[in-house]
Structure formats: C-alpha cells, structure tokens
Amino acid sequence: MQHFPALVVILPLCGAALSLALTKIHIHLGRNVIFLSLAASFCMSIMQLRNVVLNGPMEYRFGGYALPYSIEFRIDAVGGVVVSMVALMGLITAFYCISGEVRTDKIKVGGAYSVVALFVAGMLGTASSADAFNMYVFLEITALAAYCLIALGGNRGMIAAFRYLLVGTIAATFYLMGVGILYAVTGTLNLQDMSVIIHQGGKDEAVLVALCLLIAGLGVKSALFPFHGWQPSAHTHEERGSAALIAGVMVKIPVFMLFRYIYFVFGMDYKYMKQVLIILGVFVGIGMMYGSIRAMGQTNMKKLLAYSSITQTSYFMLGIVIGAPVALAGSLLHFIGDAFIKGGLFYCAGAIKYKFGTININNFGMIYKKMPVTATLIVSGALSMIGIPPTVGFFSKWYIAIGAIQTGKYIFLVLLIISSLLNAVYFFKLIEKVFMENDKEMEDIRPVKKGELPWSMLIPMTICIAVIFLLGFFNVPLINIVLPLFEGVGL
Amino acid sequence: MTGIEQFLADKGIYFLTFFLLSLGIYGIITCKNYMKKLIGMNIMQVSAIIFFLSLGQKKGATIPVLLEGLTNSDAYNNPLTHALMLTAIVVSLGTTGVGLALLTRIKEKFGSVEEEEIIRRQDKL
C-alpha cells in the first residue's frame, strides 16, 4: 500500500514505453498492455483514496531521503480525488480510442496508444507530486503528449498543435522562472518546506514576482481568460478519440496546481495575496461572460464546447478567488464533474462525427431517434453545464454561491447567475437542435449491426452519464471528504 | 570595483536573463517563419537555464566533487541547480524535437513554413 502513489504514475509510464515494441509482436498486444496498466492504475488510485480518507495523507519519498532533499509524492484527500478522476477518465478514453484505430498500420496503433498513456501518466504525476520542479517535468510530459495528440487531427490539427507548442513552451518557461525565483528565495523545492519558509516573511516582493509568473504560466496552460488564445483552435482540430482527455482533463490540472500554490504554499496571510486575488477575480469575471458570449454564435459543436471551456475554467478559479472553504469544495466538485461533462460532450461530438461525418449543430435533426445514448449524454451534460438539479453542475455552483454569500462577495454571485443564464442560452440551443430540428437525412457512413455505436464508444459514454448523476446525488460525502482540508486554509 | 562593475557583478546576469527571455518572446511574436519562431522558443528556454545556473554559483567555489580536507559547504558550487537544468535541457530537447517533427509534416502538407503561405493554403485544403 505505501508504494501506491508511485505505482499509480509508473504503471501507465511503463505501458507507454512498452506499447510500441509489443505492437511489433501483435497489433493488439501493446494496446492491451496499456489498458491493463490504466485499469490497474485506476484501481490503485481508488484504494489509495480510500486509505487517504481513513488514515490521512500519504507521503512517498523517492529513494527514502529525508524530506527537503527527496522528491516527494504527497496524496491528500483533494489530490486523491483528482488522481482518481484522471485515472478513470484516462481509462475510459483509451477504450473510446478503439473506434479510431488505423487497423492497417501497426506502428500507428502502438504509437497512438503510447502517447495516450504518456499523457495520462503526465497528468497523474502532476496531480500527485509535491515538488515544484518535478511538477514542471510532468507538466511538460503532459504537454508534449498533448501536442502529438492535437497534431493527429489532420492538416489544421498540425497548425493548431504547432501554435500551441509555442504558447505552451512560453508558459512552461514562465513557470520555470517562477520556480527559480522561489528556489532562490527559499532554497527548497518541496512545497511544504517552501510554505514554511515563505510564511516566515521577508523577501515578499521577490515572492510576488514568482507568484505572478506562476499565474501567467499556469493560466496559459489552463486557458484562463486573458491567456486563452490557443485553446479554441486546438480543441476544435484535435484528434477525435482523445479530445475528451485534452479538453476535459488536461486544462484542469494547471488550475489544480495553481490552487495548491495559492492556498497551500503562499497561504492567505501572504502580504500581497488580497491584491492578487482581486486581479484574478477581474480575469474570472470577464472570462465567465466572454466564454459564454463567444460560445453563443458557434455552429461547430467542438468550437462551442471549447469556448464553453473558458467559462468552466473561470468557475474553478471563482471558487479559488472567493476563498471560503465551502466555495473551494464547490470548486473542486465542479472540477471533478466538469471532467466528465466536458469529456462526455466531446465523446458525443466524436460519436456524431464518427457516424455522420459532421459536427455542425444545424445537422443534428432527429439525433435523439438515431442515437439515443448520445442524445441522453448531450442532454444530461447540457443540463449539468447550466446547473439544473439533480446533476452535479447544480450542486457545485450552489456551494460556490454559498461561499460567495458567506464572504460577502455578492458581485461574484451576480456574475455566476448571469453566466449560468448565458450558458442556458447556447446549451438549450444545442438541446433544441437535437430534438426539434428537421431531419437532414445524413448518410450513415459507418453502420453498426446492432445498436447505435460500437460498444467501445457506448461504455465510456454510459459511464459519463452515470457519473454526472451519481456525483449529483452523492455530492455530500465527497464534500465531507475534502472539506476538513479546506477549513485550515480558506479565508 | 567601480560602480558599474559592482552593478554588473551583482545584477548583470539577471538583466542578461531578462534580455534573452524578451528576445525569445519577441522573436516568437514577430517572425512570420515557423522555423524562426522555433529558434526564438529555444532562445527563451536558454534564458531560464542561465537563470537557474546563476543561482548555484558562489564566488571562489569549486566543482561539487569532494576534495581532501575541504569540508566547508561554501567551497562548493550548488550542484542541485545543475542537475535540475540537465532535466530542463532534456525537456527543451524534447519540445524542439516535437516542434521540428511537426514542421516537417507541415512542410510536406503545405509546401512551406511561412505563416502567410500556410494560412492561404489552409483554406484550400
């Protein structure tokens, strides 16, 4: 059990390394090894989460050195939940990718799966690591795999990937500079140790520069409002199978890192934290409006979802800006829920593209009869995005709103409600297209003998529907797990 | 030491870092050629590496290999920053490699790595 934090990350990494070689032996051997490693990683992450909830945070020190000198993986309740979410999303997305295989070319199949496994391993590592530089390395592993996955999406995908590569590297360099300044000030890279030294005070100005660099770097990576330029084209043109993973999970991990830096390293009693949070609040407020308004005009479903992502990222940051423990917990719930909602909606876009070769929402007439499961996922995802009970989106926004009222930041409450209403405009448009639009008589380019889609696509979509509702019904246990951790750090 | 020498000795390296960082970002933004953008990206990454390496230096210190009779930690440079930057160089190598691979593919498909050319052909494809 004590080796689980490391094994969760190492297994997909080994799978990624082995996949290409094993594919030489048999076309599906490498793929199956990756499924096995991701499934094992998911099971371990669940057991690890259970252990964390029962016995408190787990620490894993590589090489067994004493604390400030060794690289540490630290899993607390929040990290455990995030790691489980990433592992589950990675597993079901790998399943979903089966439908997109190029069956004629062994190298392509093995290579694509190893990139997916590398991507998941990078995100798991970023979420579990407690070492500033180690986080950078995992962040770059994630980013490199993401560039490859976006480039797989055809000609425009390559251009989008190259542009994202440039922007993503600028972001990573900013993060590295921030870590460098923090290292110069504190002389340590371990987050806990760093937190203790920063709390002793002195050198506040240098630390402020580091915090700004971290916010800029991680903001670009997570497509926070003023830094979102790369995101819509990358999300629109990325490869169909892994779109859910890139849009649903990748952009959340930097927000989680930022959250850990702001609350667990710098802390609320840091001298300039109030001012930093006000500036972040302005970004978040504009971002919530901007994403929704831009999404309204889109007819390409992926582009609509990409702009909607900017709004969702702003919601997580909203919880962080408000800072009350309840709002932080709500932000985390939204964080977990949105991975499955946004991921699920991207699965739908991929499925419709797979079956009819189009993702223009004007062609979605009669989809509910032709593809009932897809339509169910679109509707439950859309309702959850708007925030209608009993889906998870309602409860997360509810907790964030309670936090806003508790701390007296009513402006954010107003913005949250207006932004939710704007969400309703374009998601109801999507629902209307699915149910009311005339049938465009699109040709079914990939008929399936039984059912609407291959089973490898239906299983991930069913899991997403289930999670959206289950998280809604059982939100209280999840909040109770994470709330004690936030009590100490919030405002 | 005169004033200017003192200033350069104390803070010059930070100005060099900042200059390289700005130069790299300026190159990425203004160059129209994708290959030049990639070169700008590399210059920018070098700035972060120089910044870290400058943190580990001490005046009059030697390389971090244990010498007979020299047990004072002030006598050795900090090896950690060098180790970190070794990793950062590998990351930078990986990024450049992926970037070059992408450019090769773009050149194959679009016949050019000039931004205007690519935008023009993008609409035709």
Coordinates of C-alpha atoms in Angstrom, one line a residue, chain A:
Chain A
M1 CA 0.0 0.0 0.0
Q2 CA 2.7 2.5 0.8
H3 CA 4.1 2.3 -2.8
F4 CA 0.8 3.1 -4.4
P5 CA 1.3 6.8 -5.0
A6 CA 4.4 6.0 -7.2
L7 CA 2.9 2.9 -8.8
V8 CA -0.2 4.8 -10.0
V9 CA 2.1 7.0 -12.1
I10 CA 4.7 4.5 -13.1
L11 CA 2.4 1.8 -14.5
P12 CA 1.0 3.9 -17.4
L13 CA 4.5 5.2 -18.0
C14 CA 5.8 1.6 -18.4
G15 CA 2.8 0.8 -20.6
A16 CA 3.7 3.8 -22.8
A17 CA 7.3 2.7 -23.1
L18 CA 6.4 -1.0 -23.9
S19 CA 3.5 -0.4 -26.2
L20 CA 5.3 0.3 -29.4
A21 CA 7.7 -2.6 -29.0
L22 CA 4.9 -5.1 -28.1
T23 CA 2.8 -3.9 -31.1
K24 CA 5.6 -5.4 -33.3
I25 CA 4.6 -8.9 -31.9
H26 CA 0.9 -8.5 -32.3
I27 CA -1.1 -5.5 -33.3
H28 CA -3.3 -5.5 -30.2
L29 CA -0.8 -6.7 -27.6
G30 CA 0.6 -3.2 -26.9
R31 CA -2.9 -1.7 -26.7
N32 CA -4.0 -4.4 -24.2
V33 CA -1.0 -3.8 -22.0
I34 CA -1.9 -0.2 -21.9
F35 CA -5.5 -1.0 -21.0
L36 CA -4.2 -3.3 -18.3
S37 CA -1.8 -0.6 -16.9
L38 CA -4.5 2.1 -16.9
A39 CA -7.0 -0.2 -15.2
A40 CA -4.5 -1.2 -12.6
S41 CA -3.7 2.4 -12.1
F42 CA -7.3 3.3 -11.6
C43 CA -8.0 0.5 -9.1
M44 CA -4.9 1.6 -7.1
S45 CA -6.0 5.2 -7.2
I46 CA -9.3 4.2 -5.7
M47 CA -7.7 2.1 -3.0
Q48 CA -5.3 4.9 -2.3
L49 CA -8.2 7.4 -2.0
R50 CA -9.9 5.1 0.5
N51 CA -6.7 4.8 2.5
V52 CA -6.2 8.6 2.5
V53 CA -9.8 9.2 3.7
L54 CA -9.4 6.7 6.5
N55 CA -5.8 7.2 7.6
G56 CA -4.8 10.7 6.5
P57 CA -2.4 11.9 3.8
M58 CA 0.1 9.5 2.2
E59 CA 3.7 10.6 1.6
Y60 CA 6.0 8.8 -0.8
R61 CA 9.7 9.8 -0.8
F62 CA 11.7 8.6 -3.7
G63 CA 14.9 7.0 -2.6
G64 CA 13.9 7.3 1.0
Y65 CA 15.9 10.5 1.6
A66 CA 14.9 13.0 4.4
L67 CA 12.2 15.5 3.4
P68 CA 13.6 18.7 1.9
Y69 CA 16.1 16.7 -0.2
S70 CA 14.0 14.0 -1.7
I71 CA 11.3 14.2 -4.4
E72 CA 8.1 13.7 -2.7
F73 CA 4.7 12.5 -3.9
R74 CA 2.0 13.6 -1.5
I75 CA -1.6 12.5 -1.7
D76 CA -4.1 14.3 0.5
A77 CA -7.9 14.0 0.2
V78 CA -8.1 16.6 -2.6
G79 CA -5.2 15.1 -4.6
G80 CA -6.6 11.6 -4.1
V81 CA -9.9 12.6 -5.6
V82 CA -8.2 14.4 -8.6
V83 CA -5.9 11.4 -9.2
S84 CA -8.9 9.0 -9.3
M85 CA -10.7 11.3 -11.7
V86 CA -7.8 11.5 -14.0
A87 CA -7.2 7.7 -13.9
L88 CA -10.9 6.9 -14.7
M89 CA -11.0 9.5 -17.5
G90 CA -7.8 8.1 -18.9
L91 CA -9.1 4.5 -18.8
I92 CA -12.4 5.2 -20.5
T93 CA -10.9 7.5 -23.1
A94 CA -8.4 4.8 -24.0
F95 CA -11.4 2.5 -24.5
Y96 CA -13.1 5.1 -26.7
C97 CA -10.0 5.3 -28.9
I98 CA -10.5 1.7 -30.1
S99 CA -13.0 3.0 -32.6
G100 CA -10.5 5.4 -34.2
E101 CA -7.7 2.8 -34.8
V102 CA -6.0 2.6 -38.2
R103 CA -6.1 -1.2 -38.4
T104 CA -3.6 -1.4 -41.3
D105 CA -0.6 0.1 -39.7
K106 CA 0.9 -1.5 -36.6
I107 CA 3.2 1.4 -35.8
K108 CA 0.4 4.0 -35.8
V109 CA -1.8 1.9 -33.4
G110 CA 1.0 1.3 -31.0
G111 CA 2.3 4.8 -31.2
A112 CA -1.0 6.5 -30.7
Y113 CA -1.8 4.4 -27.6
S114 CA 1.6 5.0 -26.1
V115 CA 1.0 8.8 -26.5
V116 CA -2.3 8.5 -24.7
A117 CA -0.7 6.5 -21.9
L118 CA 2.1 9.0 -21.6
F119 CA -0.5 11.8 -21.5
V120 CA -2.3 10.2 -18.6
A121 CA 0.9 9.4 -16.7
G122 CA 1.9 13.0 -17.0
M123 CA -1.3 14.3 -15.6
L124 CA -1.3 11.7 -12.8
G125 CA 2.2 12.8 -11.9
T126 CA 1.4 16.5 -11.9
A127 CA -1.5 15.9 -9.6
S128 CA 0.4 13.7 -7.1
S129 CA 3.7 15.5 -7.0
A130 CA 4.7 17.8 -4.1
D131 CA 7.9 19.1 -5.6
A132 CA 7.9 22.3 -7.7
F133 CA 10.4 21.1 -10.3
N134 CA 9.0 17.6 -10.5
M135 CA 5.7 19.2 -11.3
Y136 CA 7.3 21.1 -14.2
V137 CA 8.7 17.9 -15.7
F138 CA 5.3 16.1 -15.5
L139 CA 3.6 19.2 -16.9
E140 CA 5.9 19.1 -19.9
I141 CA 5.4 15.3 -20.4
T142 CA 1.6 16.1 -20.5
A143 CA 2.2 19.0 -22.9
L144 CA 4.4 17.0 -25.2
A145 CA 1.9 14.2 -25.4
A146 CA -0.9 16.8 -26.0
Y147 CA 1.0 18.4 -28.9
C148 CA 1.2 15.0 -30.5
L149 CA -2.4 14.2 -29.9
I150 CA -3.6 17.5 -31.3
A151 CA -1.3 17.1 -34.4
L152 CA -3.0 13.7 -35.1
G153 CA -6.2 15.6 -36.0
G154 CA -5.3 16.3 -39.7
N155 CA -3.9 19.3 -41.5
R156 CA -5.4 22.0 -39.4
G157 CA -4.6 20.0 -36.3
M158 CA -0.9 20.2 -37.1
I159 CA -1.0 24.0 -37.4
A160 CA -3.0 24.2 -34.1
A161 CA -0.5 21.9 -32.5
F162 CA 2.5 24.0 -33.6
R163 CA 0.9 27.2 -32.3
Y164 CA 0.0 25.5 -29.0
L165 CA 3.6 24.2 -28.8
L166 CA 5.0 27.8 -29.0
V167 CA 2.5 29.2 -26.5
G168 CA 2.7 26.2 -24.2
T169 CA 6.5 26.4 -24.1
I170 CA 6.3 30.1 -23.2
A171 CA 4.0 29.1 -20.4
A172 CA 6.3 26.4 -19.2
T173 CA 9.3 28.8 -19.2
F174 CA 7.4 31.3 -17.2
Y175 CA 6.5 28.5 -14.7
L176 CA 10.2 27.5 -14.6
M177 CA 11.3 31.1 -13.9
G178 CA 8.7 31.3 -11.1
V179 CA 10.1 28.2 -9.6
G180 CA 13.6 29.5 -10.0
I181 CA 12.8 32.7 -8.0
L182 CA 11.0 30.7 -5.3
Y183 CA 14.1 28.4 -5.1
A184 CA 16.4 31.5 -4.9
V185 CA 14.3 32.9 -2.0
T186 CA 13.6 29.7 0.0
G187 CA 16.4 27.3 -1.1
T188 CA 14.0 24.4 -1.4
L189 CA 11.7 22.8 -3.9
N190 CA 9.5 20.8 -1.6
L191 CA 6.1 22.6 -1.4
Q192 CA 5.5 22.1 2.3
D193 CA 9.0 23.2 3.2
M194 CA 8.7 26.2 0.8
S195 CA 5.4 27.1 2.5
V196 CA 7.0 27.2 6.0
I197 CA 9.9 29.4 4.7
I198 CA 7.5 31.8 2.9
H199 CA 5.4 32.2 6.0
Q200 CA 8.4 33.4 7.9
G201 CA 8.2 36.5 5.8
G202 CA 10.9 38.7 4.3
K203 CA 11.6 38.9 0.5
D204 CA 7.8 39.4 -0.1
E205 CA 8.4 41.3 -3.3
A206 CA 10.5 38.6 -4.9
V207 CA 7.9 36.1 -4.0
L208 CA 5.2 38.3 -5.6
V209 CA 7.1 38.2 -8.9
A210 CA 7.3 34.4 -8.6
L211 CA 3.5 34.2 -7.9
C212 CA 2.8 36.4 -11.0
L213 CA 5.0 34.2 -13.2
L214 CA 3.2 31.1 -11.9
I215 CA -0.2 32.6 -12.5
A216 CA 0.8 33.6 -16.1
G217 CA 2.4 30.2 -16.9
L218 CA -0.3 28.0 -15.4
G219 CA -3.0 30.4 -16.7
V220 CA -1.8 29.9 -20.3
K221 CA -1.7 26.1 -19.7
S222 CA -5.3 26.1 -18.4
A223 CA -6.7 28.7 -20.8
L224 CA -7.8 31.2 -18.2
F225 CA -9.5 34.2 -19.7
P226 CA -6.8 36.6 -20.9
F227 CA -4.5 33.7 -21.8
H228 CA -6.9 31.5 -23.7
G229 CA -5.9 32.4 -27.3
W230 CA -4.5 28.9 -28.2
Q231 CA -7.4 27.0 -26.9
P232 CA -10.4 27.2 -29.3
S233 CA -8.5 26.1 -32.4
A234 CA -6.6 23.4 -30.6
H235 CA -9.8 21.9 -29.1
T236 CA -11.6 22.1 -32.5
H237 CA -9.0 20.3 -34.6
E238 CA -7.6 17.8 -32.1
E239 CA -7.8 14.1 -32.7
R240 CA -11.3 12.7 -32.2
G241 CA -10.6 9.9 -29.7
S242 CA -8.5 11.9 -27.3
A243 CA -10.4 15.2 -27.5
A244 CA -12.2 14.4 -24.3
L245 CA -9.0 13.9 -22.4
I246 CA -7.4 17.1 -23.7
A247 CA -10.5 19.3 -23.3
G248 CA -11.9 17.6 -20.2
V249 CA -8.8 16.9 -18.0
M250 CA -5.7 18.5 -19.3
V251 CA -6.7 22.1 -18.9
K252 CA -7.8 21.4 -15.3
I253 CA -4.5 20.1 -14.0
P254 CA -2.8 23.5 -14.1
V255 CA -5.7 25.0 -12.2
F256 CA -5.3 22.4 -9.5
M257 CA -1.6 23.3 -9.3
L258 CA -2.4 27.0 -9.1
F259 CA -4.9 26.2 -6.3
R260 CA -2.2 24.2 -4.4
Y261 CA 0.3 27.1 -4.8
I262 CA -2.1 29.8 -3.7
Y263 CA -3.6 28.0 -0.7
F264 CA -1.0 25.5 0.4
V265 CA 2.3 27.3 -0.4
F266 CA 1.6 31.0 -0.3
G267 CA -1.4 31.0 2.1
M268 CA -3.9 33.6 2.9
D269 CA -1.7 35.5 5.2
Y270 CA 0.8 36.3 2.5
K271 CA 1.2 40.1 2.3
Y272 CA 0.0 40.7 -1.3
M273 CA -2.5 37.8 -1.6
K274 CA -5.5 40.1 -1.4
Q275 CA -4.4 42.2 -4.3
V276 CA -3.5 39.1 -6.4
L277 CA -6.9 37.6 -5.7
I278 CA -8.6 40.8 -6.8
I279 CA -6.8 40.8 -10.1
L280 CA -7.6 37.1 -10.6
G281 CA -11.2 38.0 -9.7
V282 CA -11.3 40.5 -12.6
F283 CA -10.0 37.9 -15.0
V284 CA -12.5 35.4 -13.8
G285 CA -15.4 37.8 -14.0
I286 CA -14.7 38.8 -17.6
G287 CA -13.8 35.2 -18.5
M288 CA -17.2 33.9 -17.4
M289 CA -19.0 36.4 -19.6
Y290 CA -16.6 36.2 -22.6
G291 CA -16.7 32.4 -22.9
S292 CA -20.4 32.2 -22.8
I293 CA -21.0 35.1 -25.3
R294 CA -18.5 33.7 -27.8
A295 CA -20.0 30.2 -27.5
M296 CA -23.5 31.5 -28.4
G297 CA -22.5 32.3 -32.0
Q298 CA -20.8 29.0 -32.8
T299 CA -22.4 26.3 -35.0
N300 CA -19.4 23.9 -34.8
M301 CA -20.1 21.8 -31.7
K302 CA -16.4 21.4 -30.8
K303 CA -15.8 25.1 -31.0
L304 CA -18.9 25.8 -28.9
L305 CA -17.6 23.4 -26.3
A306 CA -14.1 25.0 -26.5
Y307 CA -15.5 28.4 -25.7
S308 CA -17.7 27.0 -23.0
S309 CA -14.4 25.5 -21.5
I310 CA -13.2 29.1 -20.9
T311 CA -16.3 29.7 -18.8
Q312 CA -15.8 26.5 -16.9
T313 CA -12.2 27.2 -16.1
S314 CA -13.3 30.6 -14.8
Y315 CA -15.8 28.8 -12.4
F316 CA -13.0 26.8 -10.8
M317 CA -10.9 29.9 -10.4
L318 CA -14.0 31.6 -9.0
G319 CA -14.0 29.2 -6.1
I320 CA -10.3 29.9 -5.5
V321 CA -10.9 33.7 -5.7
I322 CA -13.8 33.6 -3.3
G323 CA -11.7 31.5 -0.9
A324 CA -14.3 30.3 1.6
P325 CA -13.9 26.6 2.4
V326 CA -17.4 25.8 1.0
A327 CA -16.6 27.6 -2.2
L328 CA -13.3 25.7 -2.5
A329 CA -15.1 22.4 -2.1
G330 CA -17.7 23.5 -4.6
S331 CA -14.9 24.5 -7.0
L332 CA -13.4 21.0 -6.6
L333 CA -16.8 19.3 -7.2
H334 CA -17.2 21.4 -10.3
F335 CA -13.6 20.4 -11.3
I336 CA -14.4 16.7 -11.0
G337 CA -17.8 17.0 -12.5
D338 CA -16.8 19.1 -15.5
A339 CA -14.1 16.5 -16.5
F340 CA -17.0 14.1 -17.1
I341 CA -19.4 16.6 -18.5
K342 CA -17.0 18.2 -20.9
G343 CA -15.4 14.9 -21.7
G344 CA -18.8 13.3 -22.3
L345 CA -19.9 16.1 -24.6
F346 CA -16.7 15.7 -26.6
Y347 CA -17.4 12.0 -26.7
C348 CA -20.8 12.9 -28.2
A349 CA -19.2 15.2 -30.8
G350 CA -16.8 12.5 -31.7
A351 CA -19.5 9.9 -32.0
I352 CA -21.6 12.0 -34.3
K353 CA -18.6 12.8 -36.4
Y354 CA -17.8 9.1 -36.5
K355 CA -21.3 8.2 -37.6
F356 CA -22.4 11.1 -39.8
G357 CA -19.1 12.9 -40.6
T358 CA -20.3 16.3 -39.4
I359 CA -20.3 18.2 -36.1
N360 CA -22.3 21.2 -37.4
I361 CA -25.1 21.5 -34.9
N362 CA -27.6 22.5 -37.6
N363 CA -27.4 19.0 -38.9
F364 CA -28.3 17.4 -35.6
G365 CA -32.0 16.9 -36.5
M366 CA -33.6 13.6 -35.2
I367 CA -30.3 12.6 -33.5
Y368 CA -32.4 11.6 -30.5
K369 CA -34.0 8.8 -32.5
K370 CA -30.9 7.7 -34.4
M371 CA -28.6 7.8 -31.4
P372 CA -30.5 7.6 -28.1
V373 CA -27.5 7.2 -25.8
T374 CA -25.6 10.1 -27.4
A375 CA -28.7 12.3 -27.1
T376 CA -29.1 11.3 -23.4
L377 CA -25.5 12.3 -22.7
I378 CA -25.8 15.6 -24.6
V379 CA -28.9 16.4 -22.6
S380 CA -27.6 15.4 -19.2
G381 CA -24.3 17.2 -19.9
A382 CA -26.0 20.3 -21.1
L383 CA -28.3 20.4 -18.1
S384 CA -25.4 19.9 -15.8
M385 CA -23.4 22.7 -17.5
I386 CA -26.4 25.1 -17.0
G387 CA -26.8 23.9 -13.4
I388 CA -30.1 22.1 -13.1
P389 CA -30.6 19.6 -10.3
P390 CA -30.0 16.7 -9.8
T391 CA -26.9 16.9 -11.9
V392 CA -23.5 17.7 -10.5
G393 CA -23.4 21.1 -12.1
F394 CA -26.1 22.5 -9.9
F395 CA -24.6 21.4 -6.6
S396 CA -21.1 22.7 -7.4
K397 CA -22.5 26.1 -8.4
W398 CA -24.6 26.1 -5.3
Y399 CA -21.6 25.6 -3.0
I400 CA -19.7 28.3 -4.8
A401 CA -22.7 30.6 -4.4
I402 CA -22.9 29.8 -0.7
G403 CA -19.3 30.7 -0.4
A404 CA -19.8 34.0 -2.1
I405 CA -22.6 34.9 0.3
Q406 CA -20.6 33.8 3.3
T407 CA -17.7 36.1 2.4
G408 CA -20.0 38.9 1.3
K409 CA -18.6 39.0 -2.3
Y410 CA -22.1 39.4 -3.8
I411 CA -20.7 40.7 -7.1
F412 CA -19.5 37.1 -7.9
L413 CA -22.9 35.7 -7.0
V414 CA -24.5 38.1 -9.6
L415 CA -21.9 37.2 -12.2
L416 CA -22.3 33.5 -11.5
I417 CA -26.0 33.7 -12.1
I418 CA -25.8 35.8 -15.2
S419 CA -23.1 33.5 -16.6
S420 CA -25.3 30.4 -15.9
L421 CA -28.2 32.0 -17.7
L422 CA -25.9 32.7 -20.7
N423 CA -24.9 29.1 -20.6
A424 CA -28.5 28.2 -20.7
V425 CA -28.9 30.1 -24.0
Y426 CA -26.5 28.1 -26.0
F427 CA -27.0 24.8 -24.4
F428 CA -30.7 24.9 -24.8
K429 CA -30.0 25.8 -28.4
L430 CA -28.0 22.5 -28.6
I431 CA -30.8 20.6 -27.0
E432 CA -33.3 22.2 -29.3
K433 CA -31.3 21.2 -32.4
V434 CA -31.1 17.6 -31.1
F435 CA -34.9 17.3 -30.6
M436 CA -36.7 19.9 -32.8
E437 CA -34.6 20.3 -35.9
N438 CA -35.7 18.8 -39.2
D439 CA -34.1 15.6 -40.2
K440 CA -31.2 16.5 -42.6
E441 CA -31.2 12.9 -44.0
M442 CA -27.5 12.5 -43.3
E443 CA -25.8 9.4 -44.6
D444 CA -24.7 6.9 -42.0
I445 CA -21.1 6.4 -43.1
R446 CA -20.3 3.7 -40.5
P447 CA -23.4 1.4 -40.0
V448 CA -23.3 -0.9 -37.0
K449 CA -25.1 -4.2 -36.9
K450 CA -26.7 -3.8 -33.5
G451 CA -27.2 -0.6 -31.5
E452 CA -26.2 2.9 -32.5
L453 CA -22.4 2.8 -32.0
P454 CA -19.7 0.2 -31.3
W455 CA -19.6 -1.0 -27.7
S456 CA -16.2 0.6 -27.2
M457 CA -17.8 4.1 -27.6
L458 CA -21.0 3.3 -25.7
I459 CA -19.3 2.1 -22.5
P460 CA -17.4 5.4 -21.9
M461 CA -20.5 7.4 -22.7
T462 CA -22.6 5.4 -20.3
I463 CA -20.0 5.8 -17.6
C464 CA -20.1 9.6 -18.1
I465 CA -23.9 9.8 -17.8
A466 CA -23.7 7.7 -14.7
V467 CA -21.0 9.8 -13.1
I468 CA -22.8 13.1 -13.9
F469 CA -25.9 11.9 -11.9
L470 CA -24.1 9.9 -9.2
L471 CA -21.9 12.9 -8.3
G472 CA -25.0 15.0 -8.1
F473 CA -26.8 12.5 -5.8
F474 CA -23.8 11.8 -3.7
N475 CA -22.2 15.2 -3.6
V476 CA -22.4 15.4 0.2
P477 CA -20.0 12.5 1.0
L478 CA -17.4 14.0 -1.5
I479 CA -17.7 17.4 0.1
N480 CA -17.3 15.9 3.5
I481 CA -14.2 14.2 2.5
V482 CA -12.5 17.3 1.2
L483 CA -13.9 20.0 3.5
P484 CA -11.7 19.3 6.5
L485 CA -8.7 20.0 4.4
F486 CA -10.0 23.4 3.3
E487 CA -11.1 24.6 6.8
G488 CA -7.5 25.4 7.7
V489 CA -6.5 27.2 4.5
G490 CA -9.6 29.2 3.5
L491 CA -10.4 32.8 4.4

